CSV table of C-alpha atoms in Angstrom, one decimal:
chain,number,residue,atom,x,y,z
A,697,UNK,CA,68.3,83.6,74.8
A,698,UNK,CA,69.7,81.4,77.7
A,699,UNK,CA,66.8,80.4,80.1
A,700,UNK,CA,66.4,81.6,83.3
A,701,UNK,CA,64.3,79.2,84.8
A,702,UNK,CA,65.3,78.7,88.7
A,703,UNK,CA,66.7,75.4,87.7
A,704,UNK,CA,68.3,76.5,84.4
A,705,UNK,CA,69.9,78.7,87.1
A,706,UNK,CA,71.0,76.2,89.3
A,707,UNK,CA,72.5,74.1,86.5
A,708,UNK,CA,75.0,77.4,85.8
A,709,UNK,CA,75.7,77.8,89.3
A,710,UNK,CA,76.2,73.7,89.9
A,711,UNK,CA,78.8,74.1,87.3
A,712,UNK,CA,80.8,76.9,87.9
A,713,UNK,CA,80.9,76.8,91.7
A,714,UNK,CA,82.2,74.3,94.1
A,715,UNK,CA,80.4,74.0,96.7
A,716,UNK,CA,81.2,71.0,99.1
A,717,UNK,CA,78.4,69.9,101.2
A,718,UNK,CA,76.1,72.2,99.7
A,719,UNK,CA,72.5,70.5,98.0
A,720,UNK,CA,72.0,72.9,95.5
A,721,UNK,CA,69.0,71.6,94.2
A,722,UNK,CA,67.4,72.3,97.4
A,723,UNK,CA,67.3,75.7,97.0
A,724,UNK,CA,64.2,77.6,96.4
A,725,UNK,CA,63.7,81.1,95.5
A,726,UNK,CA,64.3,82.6,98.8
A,727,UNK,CA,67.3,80.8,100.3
A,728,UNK,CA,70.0,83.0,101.3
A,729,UNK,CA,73.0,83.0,99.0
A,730,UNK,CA,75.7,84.3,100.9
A,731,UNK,CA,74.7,83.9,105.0
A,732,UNK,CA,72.6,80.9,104.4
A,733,UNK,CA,75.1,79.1,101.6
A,734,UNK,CA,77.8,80.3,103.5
A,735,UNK,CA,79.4,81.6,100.5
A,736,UNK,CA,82.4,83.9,100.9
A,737,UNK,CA,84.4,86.5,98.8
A,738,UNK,CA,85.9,84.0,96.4
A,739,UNK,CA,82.4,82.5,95.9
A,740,UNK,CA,81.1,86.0,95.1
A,741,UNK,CA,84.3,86.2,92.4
A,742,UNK,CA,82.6,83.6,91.1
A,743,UNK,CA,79.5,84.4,91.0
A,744,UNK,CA,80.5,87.9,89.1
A,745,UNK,CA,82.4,85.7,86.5
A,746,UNK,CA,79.5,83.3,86.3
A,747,UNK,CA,77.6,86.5,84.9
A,748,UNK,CA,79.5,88.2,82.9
A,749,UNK,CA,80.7,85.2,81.2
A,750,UNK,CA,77.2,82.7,81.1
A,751,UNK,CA,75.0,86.4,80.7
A,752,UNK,CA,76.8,89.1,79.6
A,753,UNK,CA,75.5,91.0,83.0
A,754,UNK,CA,78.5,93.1,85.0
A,755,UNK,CA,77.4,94.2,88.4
A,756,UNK,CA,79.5,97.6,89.4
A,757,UNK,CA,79.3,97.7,92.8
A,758,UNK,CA,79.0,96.3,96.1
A,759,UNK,CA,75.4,97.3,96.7
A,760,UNK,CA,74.5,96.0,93.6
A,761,UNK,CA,76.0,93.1,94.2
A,762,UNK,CA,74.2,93.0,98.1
A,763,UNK,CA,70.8,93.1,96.7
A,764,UNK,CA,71.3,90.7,93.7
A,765,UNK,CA,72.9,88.1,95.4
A,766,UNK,CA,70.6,88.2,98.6
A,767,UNK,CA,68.7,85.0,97.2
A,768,UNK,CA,68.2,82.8,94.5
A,769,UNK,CA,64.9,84.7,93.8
A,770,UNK,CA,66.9,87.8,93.5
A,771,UNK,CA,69.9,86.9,91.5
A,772,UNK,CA,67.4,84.8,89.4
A,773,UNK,CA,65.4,87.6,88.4
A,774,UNK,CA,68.5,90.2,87.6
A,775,UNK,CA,69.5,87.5,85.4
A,776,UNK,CA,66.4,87.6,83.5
A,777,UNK,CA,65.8,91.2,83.3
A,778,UNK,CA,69.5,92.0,82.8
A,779,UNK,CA,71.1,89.5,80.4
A,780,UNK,CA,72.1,90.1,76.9
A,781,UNK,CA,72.4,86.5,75.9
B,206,UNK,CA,104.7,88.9,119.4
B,207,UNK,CA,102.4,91.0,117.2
B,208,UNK,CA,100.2,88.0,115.6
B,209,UNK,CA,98.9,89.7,113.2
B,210,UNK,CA,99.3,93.0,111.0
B,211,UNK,CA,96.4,95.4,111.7
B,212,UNK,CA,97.2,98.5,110.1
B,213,UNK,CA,96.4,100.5,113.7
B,214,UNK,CA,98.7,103.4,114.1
B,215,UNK,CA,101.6,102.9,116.7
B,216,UNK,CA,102.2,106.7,117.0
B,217,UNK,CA,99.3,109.1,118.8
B,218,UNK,CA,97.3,111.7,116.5
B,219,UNK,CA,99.4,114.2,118.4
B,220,UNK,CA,102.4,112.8,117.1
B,221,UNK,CA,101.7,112.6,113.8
B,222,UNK,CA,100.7,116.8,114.4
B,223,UNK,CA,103.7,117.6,115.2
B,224,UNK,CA,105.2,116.3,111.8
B,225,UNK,CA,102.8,118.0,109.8
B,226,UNK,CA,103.7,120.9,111.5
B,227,UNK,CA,107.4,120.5,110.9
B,228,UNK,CA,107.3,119.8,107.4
B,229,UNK,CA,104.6,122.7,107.0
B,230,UNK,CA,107.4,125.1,108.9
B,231,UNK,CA,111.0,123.6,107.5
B,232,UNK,CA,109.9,121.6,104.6
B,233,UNK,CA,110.6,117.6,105.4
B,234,UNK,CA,114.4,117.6,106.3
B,235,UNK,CA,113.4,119.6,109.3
B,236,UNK,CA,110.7,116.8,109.9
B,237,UNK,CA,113.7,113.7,109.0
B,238,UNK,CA,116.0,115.7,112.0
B,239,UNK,CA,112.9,115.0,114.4
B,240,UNK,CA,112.5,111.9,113.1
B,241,UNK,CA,115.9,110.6,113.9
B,242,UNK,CA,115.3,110.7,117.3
B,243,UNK,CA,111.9,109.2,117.7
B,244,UNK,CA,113.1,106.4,115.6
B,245,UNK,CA,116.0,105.8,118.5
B,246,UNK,CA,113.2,106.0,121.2
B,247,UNK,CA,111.4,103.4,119.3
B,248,UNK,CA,114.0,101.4,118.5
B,249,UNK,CA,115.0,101.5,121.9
B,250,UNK,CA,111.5,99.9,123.3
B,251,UNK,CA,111.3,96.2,123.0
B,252,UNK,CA,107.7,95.8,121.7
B,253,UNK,CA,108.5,97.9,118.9
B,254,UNK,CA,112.0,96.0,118.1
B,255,UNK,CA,109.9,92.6,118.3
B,256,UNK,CA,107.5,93.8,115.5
B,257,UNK,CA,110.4,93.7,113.3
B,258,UNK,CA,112.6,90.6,114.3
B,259,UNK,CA,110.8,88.4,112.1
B,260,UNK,CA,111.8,89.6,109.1
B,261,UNK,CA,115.1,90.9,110.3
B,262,UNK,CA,116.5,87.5,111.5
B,263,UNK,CA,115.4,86.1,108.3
B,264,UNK,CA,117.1,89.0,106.1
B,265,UNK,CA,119.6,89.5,108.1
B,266,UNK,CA,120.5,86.7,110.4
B,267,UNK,CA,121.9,89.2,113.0
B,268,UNK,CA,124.4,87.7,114.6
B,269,UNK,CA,124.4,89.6,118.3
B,270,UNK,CA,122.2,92.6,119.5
B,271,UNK,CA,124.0,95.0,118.4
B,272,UNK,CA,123.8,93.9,115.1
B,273,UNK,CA,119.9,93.6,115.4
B,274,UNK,CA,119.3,97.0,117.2
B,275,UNK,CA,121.6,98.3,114.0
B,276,UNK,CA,119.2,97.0,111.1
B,277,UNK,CA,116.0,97.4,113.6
B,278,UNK,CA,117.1,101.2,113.8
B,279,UNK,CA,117.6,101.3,110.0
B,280,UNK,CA,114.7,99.7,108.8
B,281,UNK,CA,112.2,102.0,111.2
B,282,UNK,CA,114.3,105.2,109.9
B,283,UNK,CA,113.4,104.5,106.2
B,284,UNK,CA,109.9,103.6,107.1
B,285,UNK,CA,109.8,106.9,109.0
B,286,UNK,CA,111.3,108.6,105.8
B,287,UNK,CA,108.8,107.2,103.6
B,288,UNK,CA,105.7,108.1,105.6
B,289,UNK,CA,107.4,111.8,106.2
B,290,UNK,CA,107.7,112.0,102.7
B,291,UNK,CA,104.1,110.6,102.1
B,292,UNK,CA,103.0,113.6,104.5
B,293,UNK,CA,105.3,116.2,102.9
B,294,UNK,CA,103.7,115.2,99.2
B,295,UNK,CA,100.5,115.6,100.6
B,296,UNK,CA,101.2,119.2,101.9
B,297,UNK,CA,103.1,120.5,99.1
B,298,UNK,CA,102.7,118.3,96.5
B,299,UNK,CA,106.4,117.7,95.5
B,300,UNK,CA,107.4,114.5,94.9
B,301,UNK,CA,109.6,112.9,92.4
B,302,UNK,CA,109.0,109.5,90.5
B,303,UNK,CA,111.5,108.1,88.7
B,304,UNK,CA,110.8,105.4,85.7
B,305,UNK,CA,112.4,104.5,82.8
B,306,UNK,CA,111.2,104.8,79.5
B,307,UNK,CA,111.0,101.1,78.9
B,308,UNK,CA,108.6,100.7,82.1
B,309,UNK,CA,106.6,103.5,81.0
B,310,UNK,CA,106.2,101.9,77.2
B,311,UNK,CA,105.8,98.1,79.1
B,312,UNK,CA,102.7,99.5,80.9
B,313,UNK,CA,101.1,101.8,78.0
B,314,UNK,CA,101.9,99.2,75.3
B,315,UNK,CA,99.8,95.9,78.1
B,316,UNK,CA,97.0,99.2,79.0
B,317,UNK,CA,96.5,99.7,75.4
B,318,UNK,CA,95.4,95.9,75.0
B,319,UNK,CA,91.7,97.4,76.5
B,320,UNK,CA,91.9,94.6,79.0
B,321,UNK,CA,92.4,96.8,81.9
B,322,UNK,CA,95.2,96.4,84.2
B,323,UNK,CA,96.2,94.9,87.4
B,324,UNK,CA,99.0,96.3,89.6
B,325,UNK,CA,100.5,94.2,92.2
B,326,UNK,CA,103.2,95.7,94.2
B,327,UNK,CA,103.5,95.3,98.7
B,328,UNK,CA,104.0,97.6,101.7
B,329,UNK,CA,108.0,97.8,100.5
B,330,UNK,CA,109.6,101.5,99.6
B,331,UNK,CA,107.3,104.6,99.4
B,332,UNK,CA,104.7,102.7,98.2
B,333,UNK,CA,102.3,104.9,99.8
B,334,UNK,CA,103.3,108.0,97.8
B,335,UNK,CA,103.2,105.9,95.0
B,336,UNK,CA,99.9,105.2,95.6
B,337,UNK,CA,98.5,108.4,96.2
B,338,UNK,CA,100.4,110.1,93.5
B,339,UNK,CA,100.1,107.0,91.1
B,340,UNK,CA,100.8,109.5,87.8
B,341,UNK,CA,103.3,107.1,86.0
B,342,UNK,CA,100.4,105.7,84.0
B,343,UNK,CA,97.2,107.0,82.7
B,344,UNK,CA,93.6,106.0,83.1
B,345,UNK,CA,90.9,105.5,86.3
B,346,UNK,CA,93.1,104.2,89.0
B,347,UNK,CA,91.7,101.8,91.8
B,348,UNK,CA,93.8,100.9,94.5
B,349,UNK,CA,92.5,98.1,97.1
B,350,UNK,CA,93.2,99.5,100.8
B,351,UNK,CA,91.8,98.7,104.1
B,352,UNK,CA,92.1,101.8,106.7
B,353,UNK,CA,91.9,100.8,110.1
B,354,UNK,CA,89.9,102.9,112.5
B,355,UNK,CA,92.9,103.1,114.6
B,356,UNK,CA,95.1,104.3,111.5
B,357,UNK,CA,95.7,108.6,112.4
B,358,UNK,CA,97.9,109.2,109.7
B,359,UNK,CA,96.4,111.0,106.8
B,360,UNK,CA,96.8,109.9,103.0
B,361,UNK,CA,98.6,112.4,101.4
B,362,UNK,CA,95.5,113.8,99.5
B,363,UNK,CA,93.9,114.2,102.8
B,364,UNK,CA,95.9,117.1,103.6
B,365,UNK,CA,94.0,119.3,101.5
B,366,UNK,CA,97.1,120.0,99.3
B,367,UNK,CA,96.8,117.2,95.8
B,368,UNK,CA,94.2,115.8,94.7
B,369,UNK,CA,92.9,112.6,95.4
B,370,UNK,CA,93.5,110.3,92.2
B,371,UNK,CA,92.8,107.0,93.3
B,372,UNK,CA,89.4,104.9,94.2
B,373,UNK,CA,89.9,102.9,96.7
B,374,UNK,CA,88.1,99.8,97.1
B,375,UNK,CA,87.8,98.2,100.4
B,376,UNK,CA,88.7,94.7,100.8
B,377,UNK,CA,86.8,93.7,103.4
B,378,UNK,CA,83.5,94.9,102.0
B,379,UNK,CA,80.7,92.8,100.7
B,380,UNK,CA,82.2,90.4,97.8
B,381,UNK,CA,85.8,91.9,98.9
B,382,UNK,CA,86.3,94.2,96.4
B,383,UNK,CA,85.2,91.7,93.7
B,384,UNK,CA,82.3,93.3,92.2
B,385,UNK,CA,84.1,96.6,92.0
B,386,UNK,CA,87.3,95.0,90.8
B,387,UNK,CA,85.9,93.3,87.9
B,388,UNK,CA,84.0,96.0,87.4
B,389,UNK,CA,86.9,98.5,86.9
B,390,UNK,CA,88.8,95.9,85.3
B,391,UNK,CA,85.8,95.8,82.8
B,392,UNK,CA,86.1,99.6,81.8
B,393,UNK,CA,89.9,99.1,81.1
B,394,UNK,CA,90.7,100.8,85.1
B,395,UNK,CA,93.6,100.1,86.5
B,396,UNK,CA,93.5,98.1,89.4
B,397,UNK,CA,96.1,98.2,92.3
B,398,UNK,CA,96.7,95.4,94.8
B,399,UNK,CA,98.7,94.3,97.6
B,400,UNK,CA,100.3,91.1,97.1
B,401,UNK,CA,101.7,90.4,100.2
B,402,UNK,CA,98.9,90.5,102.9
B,403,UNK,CA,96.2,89.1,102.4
B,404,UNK,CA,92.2,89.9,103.6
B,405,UNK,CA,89.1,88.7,103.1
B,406,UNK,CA,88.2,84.9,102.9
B,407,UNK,CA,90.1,82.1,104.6
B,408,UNK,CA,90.5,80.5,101.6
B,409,UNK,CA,91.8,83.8,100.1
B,410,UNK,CA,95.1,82.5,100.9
B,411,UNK,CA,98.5,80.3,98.5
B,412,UNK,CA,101.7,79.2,100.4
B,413,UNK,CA,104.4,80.2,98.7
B,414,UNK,CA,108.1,80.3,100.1
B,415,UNK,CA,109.5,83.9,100.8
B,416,UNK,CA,113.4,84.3,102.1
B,417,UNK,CA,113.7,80.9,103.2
B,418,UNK,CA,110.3,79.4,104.6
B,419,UNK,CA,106.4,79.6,103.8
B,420,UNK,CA,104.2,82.8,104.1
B,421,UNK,CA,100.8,82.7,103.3
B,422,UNK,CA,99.8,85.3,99.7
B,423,UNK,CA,96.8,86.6,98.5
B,424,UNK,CA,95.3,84.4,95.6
B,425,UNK,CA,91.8,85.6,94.2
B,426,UNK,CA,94.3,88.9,92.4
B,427,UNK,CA,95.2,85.6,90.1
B,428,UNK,CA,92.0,84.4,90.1
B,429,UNK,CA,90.4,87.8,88.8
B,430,UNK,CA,93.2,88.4,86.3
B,431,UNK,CA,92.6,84.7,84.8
B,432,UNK,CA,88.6,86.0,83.8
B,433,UNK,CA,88.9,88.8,83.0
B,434,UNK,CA,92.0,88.7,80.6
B,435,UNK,CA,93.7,91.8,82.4
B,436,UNK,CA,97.9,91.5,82.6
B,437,UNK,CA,99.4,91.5,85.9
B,438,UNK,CA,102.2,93.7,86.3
B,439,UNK,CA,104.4,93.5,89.4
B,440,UNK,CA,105.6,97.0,90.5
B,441,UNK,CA,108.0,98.2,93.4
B,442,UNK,CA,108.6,101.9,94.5
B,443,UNK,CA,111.9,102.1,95.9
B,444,UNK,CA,112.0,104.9,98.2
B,445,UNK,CA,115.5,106.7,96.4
B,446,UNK,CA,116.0,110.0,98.8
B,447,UNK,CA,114.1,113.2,100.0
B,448,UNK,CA,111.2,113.5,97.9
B,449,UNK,CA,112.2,110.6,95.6
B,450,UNK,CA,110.9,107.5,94.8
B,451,UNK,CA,111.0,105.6,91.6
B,452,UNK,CA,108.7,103.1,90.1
B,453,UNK,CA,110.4,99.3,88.6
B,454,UNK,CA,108.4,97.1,87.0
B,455,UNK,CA,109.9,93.8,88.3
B,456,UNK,CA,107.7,91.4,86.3
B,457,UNK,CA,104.6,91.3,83.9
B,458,UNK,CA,102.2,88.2,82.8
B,459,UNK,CA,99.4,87.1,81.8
B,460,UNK,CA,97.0,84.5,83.7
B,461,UNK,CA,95.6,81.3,81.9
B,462,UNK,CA,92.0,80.3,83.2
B,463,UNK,CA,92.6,77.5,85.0
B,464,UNK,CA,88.7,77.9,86.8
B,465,UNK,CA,87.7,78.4,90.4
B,466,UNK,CA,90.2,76.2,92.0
B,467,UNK,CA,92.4,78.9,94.0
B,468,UNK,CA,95.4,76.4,94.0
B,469,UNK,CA,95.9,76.3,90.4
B,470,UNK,CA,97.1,79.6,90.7
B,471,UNK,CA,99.9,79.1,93.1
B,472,UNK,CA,102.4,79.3,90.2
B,473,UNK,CA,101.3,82.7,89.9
B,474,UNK,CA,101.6,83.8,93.7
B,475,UNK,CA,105.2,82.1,93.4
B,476,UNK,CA,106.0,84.3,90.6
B,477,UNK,CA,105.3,87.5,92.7
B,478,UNK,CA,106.7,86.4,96.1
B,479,UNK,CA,110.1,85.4,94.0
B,480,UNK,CA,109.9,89.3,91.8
B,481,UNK,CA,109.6,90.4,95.9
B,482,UNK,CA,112.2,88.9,97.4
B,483,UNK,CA,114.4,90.1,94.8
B,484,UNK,CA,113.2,93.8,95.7
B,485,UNK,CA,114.2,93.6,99.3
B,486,UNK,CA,117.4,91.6,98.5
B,487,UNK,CA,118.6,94.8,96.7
B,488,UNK,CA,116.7,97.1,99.2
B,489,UNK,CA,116.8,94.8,102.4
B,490,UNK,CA,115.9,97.9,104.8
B,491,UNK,CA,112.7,99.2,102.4
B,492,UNK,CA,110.3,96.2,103.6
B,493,UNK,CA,107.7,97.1,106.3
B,494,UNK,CA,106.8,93.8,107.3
B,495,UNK,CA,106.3,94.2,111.0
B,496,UNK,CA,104.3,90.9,112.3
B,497,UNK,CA,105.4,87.6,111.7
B,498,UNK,CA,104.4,86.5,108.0
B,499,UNK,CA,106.1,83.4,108.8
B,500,UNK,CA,103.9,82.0,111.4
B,501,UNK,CA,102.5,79.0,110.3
B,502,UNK,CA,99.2,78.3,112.4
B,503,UNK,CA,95.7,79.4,111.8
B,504,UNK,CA,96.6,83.2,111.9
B,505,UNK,CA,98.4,83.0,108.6
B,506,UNK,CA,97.4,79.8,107.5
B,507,UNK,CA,94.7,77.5,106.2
C-alpha cells in the first residue's frame, strides 16, 4: 500500500499541484486547504484527480468533498481509511 | 453596456404568466402571435438593443440602423421562440428532435467505450429544450447550470408536465462542479457543459478567437476530459420551427493529458469556439449572446 504519512502526502500533492508561493512543507495537519491555501476550483480538479489516480479514492459529491478537503488532517486521513492502493 | 451575463430574467414573473397561460389556452402559436409584439417593444428600447450589438456588429456588420434594428428584432424573435417553445414542452410535453442516424450511432458507439461522456454545446438554438428533454442518448444525464435568483422563467420540467431527466450540477458550488463531474463521469454519466461562458475560478478561463477577435472560454471541461479519459462531443440544437429542434453533432475528440497546466489545453477550447462559430455562421440569428464576450479587461479576462 502507498503511505499515508502527512509528508508522504505532501510529496503527492507537491507534485501534482502547482502552487506558486505556496510552502507546502509548512503545512501541518490543521491548515486550511482551500481558504487558507487559497486554493480554487481548478485546484480542487486537481485534487479529485490526485485521488482517484495516486489512491484509487473517488469523492461523489460536494459535501464530501467540503469535509475531506477542509485540512490536511482531514484529507490525510480519508486517504488512509479510503484508498485501495 | 451589460458587462457581464448574469442569467437574471429581463421579463417580470407576470410576464412570463401570461405566456404560460397562452400556450395552456391556444397551444404555442397563440403564445408566438403575442410574442411578436413584445419582441417589437423590446426591440424598440435601447438597453435592450445594446445587450445585443456586440455580437450583432460583429455578425453582421450592420451598416445603418435600420439594418441593426432589423437583425436586433430577429435575433430577440427566435430567442423568444425558443423559450416559448421551452415553456410549451414543459406544459404539454411535445417536442420534436431531430438527429440523424449517424449522430445517434457517433454518440452510442464513444458512450459504449464506458468512459462516460462529455457534452459541450452553448446558449445557441433551443438549447434549453434540448437540455431538459435531452432523450437523443441514453444513460444518467448531468447538465452543469447556474440559475440565477433573479431567473422567473421555469425549466420545462418545472411545469409539472415531463419529467425532470437531468441532474444539474451547479457551477459555482464548492469545487465547481468538479467532484460531481468526475464523479458522474466515473459511473459512465453523461455530462453536459456550456462551452461558451465560463464560471467559477479566474483562472477557469483560455483566449481563443471567436468571429474575428478574442473571447475568453471555459477550460477545466478540457482539463476533466484529459483524466478521466471521457470523449468530448460538441453538440448544437438548432431551433428548426414550432415544436422543432434538432440535435448536430459538430465535432468529437478525445483529450491527451497534458497535466494541470490550463494552457495546454487551449488547442482544445480553439477546437470548440471554431465547431461554434461555424453553427452561428449557418444559423447567424440562433446565438443568445447578449453581453459583450468581446470585452477584453478583467471582466472577461485574466
Amino acid at each position: 500500500m502507498i503511505k499515508t504519512s502527512l509528508d508522504d502526502v505532501k510529496k503527492v500533492l507537491k507534485a501534482n499541484l502547482s502552487l506558486e508561493g505556496i510552502d507546502i512543507d509548512a503545512l501541518g495537519e490543521d491548515s486550511s486547504l482551500f481558504e487558507g491555501l487559497g486554493l480554487d476550483s481548478l485546484d480542487a480538479i486537481e485534487l479529485v484527480i490526485i485521488l482517484r489516480k495516486n489512491y484509487d479514492i473517488i469523492i461523489d459529491n460536494m459535501q464530501d468533498g467540503k469535509a475531506i478537503f477542509q485540512t490536511m488532517g482531514t484529507l490525510r486521513k480519508h486517504i488512509k481509511e479510503n484508498r485501495k492502493k | 453596456m451589460v458587462d457581464k451575463w448574469t442569467g437574471a430574467s429581463t421579463a417580470s414573473r407576470f410576464k412570463h404568466q401570461v405566456f404560460y397561460a397562452l400556450i395552456k389556452i391556444g397551444g404555442r402559436r397563440l403564445a408566438y402571435i403575442l410574442l411578436y409584439f413584445v419582441v417589437a417593444f423590446y426591440t424598440l428600447v435601447p438597453k435592450f438593443r445594446k445587450t445585443a450589438s456586440p455580437y450583432i456588429d460583429k455578425m453582421f456588420m450592420p451598416k445603418n440602423f435600420f439594418e441593426k434594428f432589423r437583425h436586433c428584432y430577429k435575433l430577440f424573435l427566435t430567442f423568444g421562440k425558443t423559450l416559448v417553445d421551452r415553456a410549451a414542452f414543459g406544459i404539454s410535453g411535445e417536442i420534436e428532435i431531430l438527429s440523424s442516424k449517424e449522430d445517434k450511432d457517433l454518440v452510442k458507439t464513444l458512450h459504449a467505450k464506458n468512459k462516460g461522456l462529455i457534452i459541450i454545446t452553448a446558449h445557441a438554438g433551443a438549447w434549453a429544450s434540448a437540455m431538459s428533454s435531452f432523450d437523443f442518448v441514453d444513460g444518467k444525464k448531468y447538465v452543469l447550470y447556474k440559475r440565477n435568483d433573479k431567473d422567473v422563467d421555469k425549466q420545462a420540467h418545472e411545469h409539472g408536465r415531463t419529467k425532470q431527466t437531468v441532474n444539474f450540477i451547479d457551477p459555482t458550488s464548492y469545487g465547481g462542479g468538479s467532484f460531481e463531474i468526475l464523479s458522474a463521469l466515473e459511473k459512465k454519466g453523461i455530462v453536459c457543459v456550456m462551452g461558451d461562458r465560463e464560471f467559477g475560478s479566474p483562472r477557469n478561463k483560455i483566449e481563443t478567437p471567436f468571429l474575428g477577435a478574442n473571447i475568453a472560454l471555459p477550460s477545466s471541461i478540457y482539463r476533466i476530459a484529459a483524466a478521466s479519459g471521457a470523449p468530448i462531443l460538441v453538440i448544437f440544437f438548432p431551433f428548426m420551427g414550432a415544436g422543432k429542434l434538432s440535435s448536430v453533432v459538430a465535432d468529437n475528440f478525445y483529450v491527451e493529458d497534458k497535466g494541470p497546466k490550463i494552457s495546454a489545453y487551449k488547442p482544445e477550447a480553439a477546437r470548440f469556439a471554431l465547431a461554434f462559430e461555424k453553427f452561428v455562421k449557418q444559423y447567424p440569428y440562433q446565438y443568445f449572446n447578449f453581453y459583450d464576450i468581446w470585452r477584453k479587461d478583467d471582466k472577461n479576462f485574466s
